[in-house]
mmCIF file of C-alpha atoms in Angstrom:
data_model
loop_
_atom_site.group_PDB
_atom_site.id
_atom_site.type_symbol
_atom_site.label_atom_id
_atom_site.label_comp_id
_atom_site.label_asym_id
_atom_site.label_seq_id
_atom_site.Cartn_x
_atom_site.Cartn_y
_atom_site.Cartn_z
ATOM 1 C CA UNK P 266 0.000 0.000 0.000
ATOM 2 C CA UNK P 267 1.658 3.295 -0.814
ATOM 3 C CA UNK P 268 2.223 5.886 2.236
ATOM 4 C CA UNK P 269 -1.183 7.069 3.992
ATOM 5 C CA UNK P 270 -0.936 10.856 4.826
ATOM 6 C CA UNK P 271 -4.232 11.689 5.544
ATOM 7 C CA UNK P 272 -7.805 9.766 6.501
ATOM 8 C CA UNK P 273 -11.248 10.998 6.428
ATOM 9 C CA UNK P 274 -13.454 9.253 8.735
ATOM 10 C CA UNK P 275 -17.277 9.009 8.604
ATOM 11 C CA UNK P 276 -18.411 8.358 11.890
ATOM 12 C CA UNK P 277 -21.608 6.349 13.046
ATOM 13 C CA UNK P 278 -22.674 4.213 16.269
ATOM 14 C CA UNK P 279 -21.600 0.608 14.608
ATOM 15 C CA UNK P 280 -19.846 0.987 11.212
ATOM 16 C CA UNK P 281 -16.774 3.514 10.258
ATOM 17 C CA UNK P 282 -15.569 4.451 6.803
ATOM 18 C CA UNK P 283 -12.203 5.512 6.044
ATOM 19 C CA UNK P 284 -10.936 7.555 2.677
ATOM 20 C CA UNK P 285 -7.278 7.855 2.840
ATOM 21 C CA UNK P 286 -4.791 9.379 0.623
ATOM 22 C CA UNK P 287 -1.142 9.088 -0.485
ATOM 23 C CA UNK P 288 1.905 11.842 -1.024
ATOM 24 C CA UNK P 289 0.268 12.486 -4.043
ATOM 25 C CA UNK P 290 -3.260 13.255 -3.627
ATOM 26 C CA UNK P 291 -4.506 9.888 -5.105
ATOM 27 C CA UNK P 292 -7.098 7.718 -2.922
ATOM 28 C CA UNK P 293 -4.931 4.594 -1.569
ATOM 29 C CA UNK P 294 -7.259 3.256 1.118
ATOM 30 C CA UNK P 295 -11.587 2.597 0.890
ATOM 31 C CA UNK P 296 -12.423 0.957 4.427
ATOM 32 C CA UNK P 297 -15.430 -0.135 6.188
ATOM 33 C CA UNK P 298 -14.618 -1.076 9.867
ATOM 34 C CA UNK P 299 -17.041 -1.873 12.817
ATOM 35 C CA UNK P 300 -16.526 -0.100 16.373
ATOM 36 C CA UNK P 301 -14.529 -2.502 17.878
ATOM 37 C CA UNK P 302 -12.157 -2.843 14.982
ATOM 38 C CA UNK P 303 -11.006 0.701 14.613
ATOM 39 C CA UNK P 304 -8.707 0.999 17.237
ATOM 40 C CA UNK P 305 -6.051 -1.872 16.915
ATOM 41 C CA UNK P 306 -6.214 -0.504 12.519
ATOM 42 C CA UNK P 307 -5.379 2.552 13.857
ATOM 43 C CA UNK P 308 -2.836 1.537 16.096
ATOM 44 C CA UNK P 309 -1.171 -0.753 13.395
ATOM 45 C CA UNK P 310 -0.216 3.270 11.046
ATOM 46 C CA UNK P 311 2.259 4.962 11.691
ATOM 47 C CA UNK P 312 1.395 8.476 12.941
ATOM 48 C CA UNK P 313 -0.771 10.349 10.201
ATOM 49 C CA UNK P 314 -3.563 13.032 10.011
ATOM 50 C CA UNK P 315 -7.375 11.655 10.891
ATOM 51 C CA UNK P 316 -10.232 13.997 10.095
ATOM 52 C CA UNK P 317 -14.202 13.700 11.545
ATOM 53 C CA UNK P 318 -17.163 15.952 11.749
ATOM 54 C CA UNK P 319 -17.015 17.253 15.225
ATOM 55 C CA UNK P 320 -20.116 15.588 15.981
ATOM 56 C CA UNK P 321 -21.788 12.726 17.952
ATOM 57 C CA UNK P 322 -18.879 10.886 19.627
ATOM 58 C CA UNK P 323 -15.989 12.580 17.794
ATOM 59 C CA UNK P 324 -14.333 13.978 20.333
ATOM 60 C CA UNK P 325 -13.829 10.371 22.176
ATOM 61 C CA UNK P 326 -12.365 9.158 19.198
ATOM 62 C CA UNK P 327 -10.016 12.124 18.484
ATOM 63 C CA UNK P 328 -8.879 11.489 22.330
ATOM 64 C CA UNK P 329 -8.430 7.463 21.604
ATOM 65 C CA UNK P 330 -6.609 8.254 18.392
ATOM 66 C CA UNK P 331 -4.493 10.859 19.534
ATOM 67 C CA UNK P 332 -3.262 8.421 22.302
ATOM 68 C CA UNK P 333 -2.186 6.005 19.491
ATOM 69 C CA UNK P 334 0.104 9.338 18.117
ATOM 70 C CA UNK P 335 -2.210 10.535 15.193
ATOM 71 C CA UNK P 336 -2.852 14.170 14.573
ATOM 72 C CA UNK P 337 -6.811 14.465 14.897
ATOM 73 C CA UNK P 338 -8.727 16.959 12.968
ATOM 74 C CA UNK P 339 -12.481 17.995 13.911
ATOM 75 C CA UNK P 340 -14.399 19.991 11.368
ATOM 76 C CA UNK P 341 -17.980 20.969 11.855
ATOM 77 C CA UNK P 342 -20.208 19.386 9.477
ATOM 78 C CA UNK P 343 -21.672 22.008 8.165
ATOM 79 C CA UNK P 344 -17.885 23.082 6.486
ATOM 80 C CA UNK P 345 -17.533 19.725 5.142
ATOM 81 C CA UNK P 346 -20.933 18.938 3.584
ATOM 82 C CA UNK P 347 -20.039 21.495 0.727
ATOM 83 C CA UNK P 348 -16.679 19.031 -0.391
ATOM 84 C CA UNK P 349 -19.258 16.367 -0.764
ATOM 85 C CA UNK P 350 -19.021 15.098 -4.476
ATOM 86 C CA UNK P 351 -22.360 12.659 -5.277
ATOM 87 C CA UNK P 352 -24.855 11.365 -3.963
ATOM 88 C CA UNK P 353 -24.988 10.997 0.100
ATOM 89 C CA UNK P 354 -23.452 7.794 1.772
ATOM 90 C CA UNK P 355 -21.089 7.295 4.325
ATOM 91 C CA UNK P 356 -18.033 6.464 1.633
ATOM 92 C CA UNK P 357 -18.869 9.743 0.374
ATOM 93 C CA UNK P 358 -18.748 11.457 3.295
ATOM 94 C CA UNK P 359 -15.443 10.298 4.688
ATOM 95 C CA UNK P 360 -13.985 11.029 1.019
ATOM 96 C CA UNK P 361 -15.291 14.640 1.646
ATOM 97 C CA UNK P 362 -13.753 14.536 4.863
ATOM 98 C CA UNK P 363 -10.431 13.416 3.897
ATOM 99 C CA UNK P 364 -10.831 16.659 1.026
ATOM 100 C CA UNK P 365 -11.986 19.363 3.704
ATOM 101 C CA UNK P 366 -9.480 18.642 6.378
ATOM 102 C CA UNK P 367 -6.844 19.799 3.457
ATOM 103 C CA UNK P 368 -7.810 22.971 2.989
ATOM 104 C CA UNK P 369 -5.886 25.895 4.037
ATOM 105 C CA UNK P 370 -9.001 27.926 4.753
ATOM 106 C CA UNK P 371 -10.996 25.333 6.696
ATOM 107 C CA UNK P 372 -12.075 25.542 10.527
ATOM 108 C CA UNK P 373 -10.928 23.627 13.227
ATOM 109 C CA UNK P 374 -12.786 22.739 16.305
ATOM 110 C CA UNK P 375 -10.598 21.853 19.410
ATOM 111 C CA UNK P 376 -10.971 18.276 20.711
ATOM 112 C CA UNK P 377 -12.209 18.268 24.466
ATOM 113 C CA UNK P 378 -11.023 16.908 27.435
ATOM 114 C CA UNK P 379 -13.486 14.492 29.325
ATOM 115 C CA UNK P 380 -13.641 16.453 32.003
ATOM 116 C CA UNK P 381 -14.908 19.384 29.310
ATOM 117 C CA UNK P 382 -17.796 17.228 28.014
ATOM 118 C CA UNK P 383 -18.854 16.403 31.451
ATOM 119 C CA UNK P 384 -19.125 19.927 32.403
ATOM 120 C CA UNK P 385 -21.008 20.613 29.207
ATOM 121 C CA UNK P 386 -23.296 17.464 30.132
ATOM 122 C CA UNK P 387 -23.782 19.561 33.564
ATOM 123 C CA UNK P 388 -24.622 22.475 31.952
ATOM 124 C CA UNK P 389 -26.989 21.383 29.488
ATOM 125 C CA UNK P 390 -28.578 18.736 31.769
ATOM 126 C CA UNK P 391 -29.483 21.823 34.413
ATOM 127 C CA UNK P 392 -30.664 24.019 31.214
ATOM 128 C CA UNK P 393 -33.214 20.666 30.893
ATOM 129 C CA UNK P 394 -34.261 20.497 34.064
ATOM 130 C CA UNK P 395 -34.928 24.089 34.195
ATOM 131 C CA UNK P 396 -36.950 24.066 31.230
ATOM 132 C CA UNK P 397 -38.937 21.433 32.913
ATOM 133 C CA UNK P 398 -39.692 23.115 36.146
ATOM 134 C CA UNK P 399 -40.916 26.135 34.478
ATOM 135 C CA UNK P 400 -43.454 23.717 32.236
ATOM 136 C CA UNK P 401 -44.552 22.267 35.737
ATOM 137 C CA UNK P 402 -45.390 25.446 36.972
ATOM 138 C CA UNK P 403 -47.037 26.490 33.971
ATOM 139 C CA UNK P 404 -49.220 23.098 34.104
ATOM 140 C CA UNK P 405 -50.045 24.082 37.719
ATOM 141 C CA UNK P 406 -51.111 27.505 36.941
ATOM 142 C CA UNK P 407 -52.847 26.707 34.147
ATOM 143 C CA UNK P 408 -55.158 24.480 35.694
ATOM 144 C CA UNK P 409 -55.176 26.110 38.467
ATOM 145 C CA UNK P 410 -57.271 28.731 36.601
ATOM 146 C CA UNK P 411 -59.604 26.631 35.561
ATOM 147 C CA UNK P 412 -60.917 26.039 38.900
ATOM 148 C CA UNK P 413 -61.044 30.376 39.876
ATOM 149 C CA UNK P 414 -57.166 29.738 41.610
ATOM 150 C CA UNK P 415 -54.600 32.472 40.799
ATOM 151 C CA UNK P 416 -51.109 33.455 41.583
ATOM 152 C CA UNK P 417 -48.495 36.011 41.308
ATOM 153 C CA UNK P 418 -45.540 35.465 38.944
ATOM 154 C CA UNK P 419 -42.726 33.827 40.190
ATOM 155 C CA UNK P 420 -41.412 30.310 41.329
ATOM 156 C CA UNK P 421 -41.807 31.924 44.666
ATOM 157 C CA UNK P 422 -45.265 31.923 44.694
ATOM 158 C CA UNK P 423 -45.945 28.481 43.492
ATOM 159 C CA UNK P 424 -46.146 27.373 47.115
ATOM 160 C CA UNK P 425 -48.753 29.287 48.237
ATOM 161 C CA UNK P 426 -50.711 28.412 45.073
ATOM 162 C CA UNK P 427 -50.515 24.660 45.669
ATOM 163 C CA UNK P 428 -51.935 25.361 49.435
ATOM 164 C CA UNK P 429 -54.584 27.594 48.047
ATOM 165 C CA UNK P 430 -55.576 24.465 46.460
ATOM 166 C CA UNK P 431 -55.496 21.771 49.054
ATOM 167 C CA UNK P 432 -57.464 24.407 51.087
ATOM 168 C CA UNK P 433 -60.211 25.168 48.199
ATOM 169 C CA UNK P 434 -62.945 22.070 49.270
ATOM 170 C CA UNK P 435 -64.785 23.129 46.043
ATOM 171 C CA UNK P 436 -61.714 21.328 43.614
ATOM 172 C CA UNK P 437 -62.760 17.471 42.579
ATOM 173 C CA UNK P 438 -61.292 14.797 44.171
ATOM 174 C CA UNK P 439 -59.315 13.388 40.796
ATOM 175 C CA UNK P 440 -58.667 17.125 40.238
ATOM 176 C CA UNK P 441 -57.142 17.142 43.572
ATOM 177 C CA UNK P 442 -54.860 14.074 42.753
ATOM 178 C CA UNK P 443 -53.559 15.676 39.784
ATOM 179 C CA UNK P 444 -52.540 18.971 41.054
ATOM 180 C CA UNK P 445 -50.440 16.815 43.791
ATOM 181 C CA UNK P 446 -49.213 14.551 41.105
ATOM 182 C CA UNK P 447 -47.635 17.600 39.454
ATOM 183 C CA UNK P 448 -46.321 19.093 42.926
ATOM 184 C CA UNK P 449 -44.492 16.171 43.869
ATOM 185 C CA UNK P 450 -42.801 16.243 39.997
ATOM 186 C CA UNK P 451 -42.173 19.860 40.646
ATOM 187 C CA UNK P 452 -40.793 19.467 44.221
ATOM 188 C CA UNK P 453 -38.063 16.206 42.995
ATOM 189 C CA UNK P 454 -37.323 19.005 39.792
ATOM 190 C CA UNK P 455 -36.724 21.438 42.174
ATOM 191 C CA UNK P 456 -34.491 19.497 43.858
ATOM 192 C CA UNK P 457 -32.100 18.363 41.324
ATOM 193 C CA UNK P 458 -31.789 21.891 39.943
ATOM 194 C CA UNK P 459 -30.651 22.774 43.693
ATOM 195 C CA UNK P 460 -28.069 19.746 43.121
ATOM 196 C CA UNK P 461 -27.162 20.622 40.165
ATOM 197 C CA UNK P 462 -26.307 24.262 40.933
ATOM 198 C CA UNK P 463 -24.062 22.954 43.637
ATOM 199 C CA UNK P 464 -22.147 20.957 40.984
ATOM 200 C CA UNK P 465 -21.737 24.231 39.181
ATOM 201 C CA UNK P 466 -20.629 26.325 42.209
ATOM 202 C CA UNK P 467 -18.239 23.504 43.026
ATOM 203 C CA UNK P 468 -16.754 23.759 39.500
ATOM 204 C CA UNK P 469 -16.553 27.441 39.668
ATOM 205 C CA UNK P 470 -14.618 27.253 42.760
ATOM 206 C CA UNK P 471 -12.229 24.895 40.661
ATOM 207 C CA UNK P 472 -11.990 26.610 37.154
ATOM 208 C CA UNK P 473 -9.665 29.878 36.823
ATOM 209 C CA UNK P 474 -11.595 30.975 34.015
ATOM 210 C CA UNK P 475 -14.994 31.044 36.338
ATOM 211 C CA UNK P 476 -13.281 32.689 38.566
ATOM 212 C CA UNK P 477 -12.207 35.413 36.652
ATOM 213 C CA UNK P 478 -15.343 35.982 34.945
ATOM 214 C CA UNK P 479 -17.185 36.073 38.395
ATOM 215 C CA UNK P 480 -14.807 39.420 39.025
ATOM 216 C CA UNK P 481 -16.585 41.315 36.645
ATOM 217 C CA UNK P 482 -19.365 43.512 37.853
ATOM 218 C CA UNK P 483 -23.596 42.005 37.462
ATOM 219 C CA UNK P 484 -21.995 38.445 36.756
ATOM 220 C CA UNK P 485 -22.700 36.140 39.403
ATOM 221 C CA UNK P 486 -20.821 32.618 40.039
ATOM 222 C CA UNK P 487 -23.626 30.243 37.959
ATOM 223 C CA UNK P 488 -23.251 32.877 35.247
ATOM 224 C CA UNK P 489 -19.583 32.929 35.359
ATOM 225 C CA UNK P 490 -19.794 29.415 35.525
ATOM 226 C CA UNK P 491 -22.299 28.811 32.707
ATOM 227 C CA UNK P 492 -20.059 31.208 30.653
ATOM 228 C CA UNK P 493 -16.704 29.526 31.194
ATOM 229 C CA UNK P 494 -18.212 26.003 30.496
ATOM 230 C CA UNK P 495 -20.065 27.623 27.045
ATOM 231 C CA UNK P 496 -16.096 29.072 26.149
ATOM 232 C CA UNK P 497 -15.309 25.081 25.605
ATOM 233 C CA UNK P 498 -17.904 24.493 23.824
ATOM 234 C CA UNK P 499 -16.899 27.173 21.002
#
């Protein structure tokens, strides 16, 4: 086989194709592997460029392969769809890979540290949860005002809504069942947001950049800490 400089990889859960290319341009390697096989091929090169789309699990495997000595290159997808030369499958798209990573114009993403993605997990898991209190409460007052029950704005308030409600005799028994079915959703939401913010205050306390951010006046330590994690994710 003559000298690999450069692979494209096409990504997926199970199967992996490789393009790879020689000194001269030409295509030198067409490759199908399955997950468990793309380590020990990698391992058997000597050190050469990989490019992915910075998607899905890429940034595990640019770790892995970078371990085995290969330079790893992450594009986003977006910049590599255009190097895409017929019709759509995964050959094709690790042969547009293996084209974008060349070019001298085209943008990089950095690969991530574990500990990067986890934070990122943390972030976007609390962003979730959030989302999903404030649709709880929204459920609660909503039906609440079917039954002549209103509150003030405000997660604050919620409380004293919900005890309006056990007080008001007039409500229907299966009514009644709901509205505690939803507080008791609401209350275990609540509670893992207050978790999860003390995962974030515990990595602000760790990360320099946090920190810093948290020095500038009207930003607070989640939004320093938000801020700092959404900096690794550029």
């Amino acid at each position: 086989m003559d000298k690999l400089i450069r692979i494209g990889m096409d990504t997926s859960k199970s199967v992996f194709q490789l393009h790879g290319v020689n000194e001269a341009e030409q295509p030198v390697l067409r490759k199908k592997l399955r997950r468990n096989q793309v380590l020990t091929f990698f391992a058997g090169l000597a050190p050469l460029k990989v490019g992915m789309e910075a998607c899905g699990a890429a940034h595990y495997w640019a770790r892995e392969l970078r371990a085995l000595g290969h330079e790893v290159l992450l594009m986003p997808a977006q910049h590599v769809k255009p190097y895409v030369q017929r019709s759509k499958s995964d050959a094709a798209d690790a042969d547009a890979t293996c084209e974008a990573m060349n070019r001298p114009r085209m943008r990089f993403v950095a690969v991530k540290s574990a500990d990067q993605q986890a934070a990122q997990m943390l972030a976007k898991l609390r962003a979730q949860f959030i989302d999903r209190r404030t649709q709880l409460s929204n459920s609660i007052r909503g039906f609440a005002a079917e039954f002549g029950l209103i509150a003030p704005k405000g997660l604050s308030r919620l409380g004293d809504l919900l005890a309006d409600i056990r007080a008001d005799a007039t409500i229907p028994d299966m009514a009644r069942d709901m509205f505690e079915t939803l507080a008791r959703d609401y209350a275990h939401i609540s509670a893992e947001v207050a978790v999860l913010d003390e995962k974030l205050l515990a990595f602000h306390r760790q990360n320099e950049v946090s920190r810093r951010l948290a020095a500038i006046p009207a930003v607070g330590p989640v939004g320093a800490t938000l801020l700092a994690i959404k900096v690794t994710d550029a």
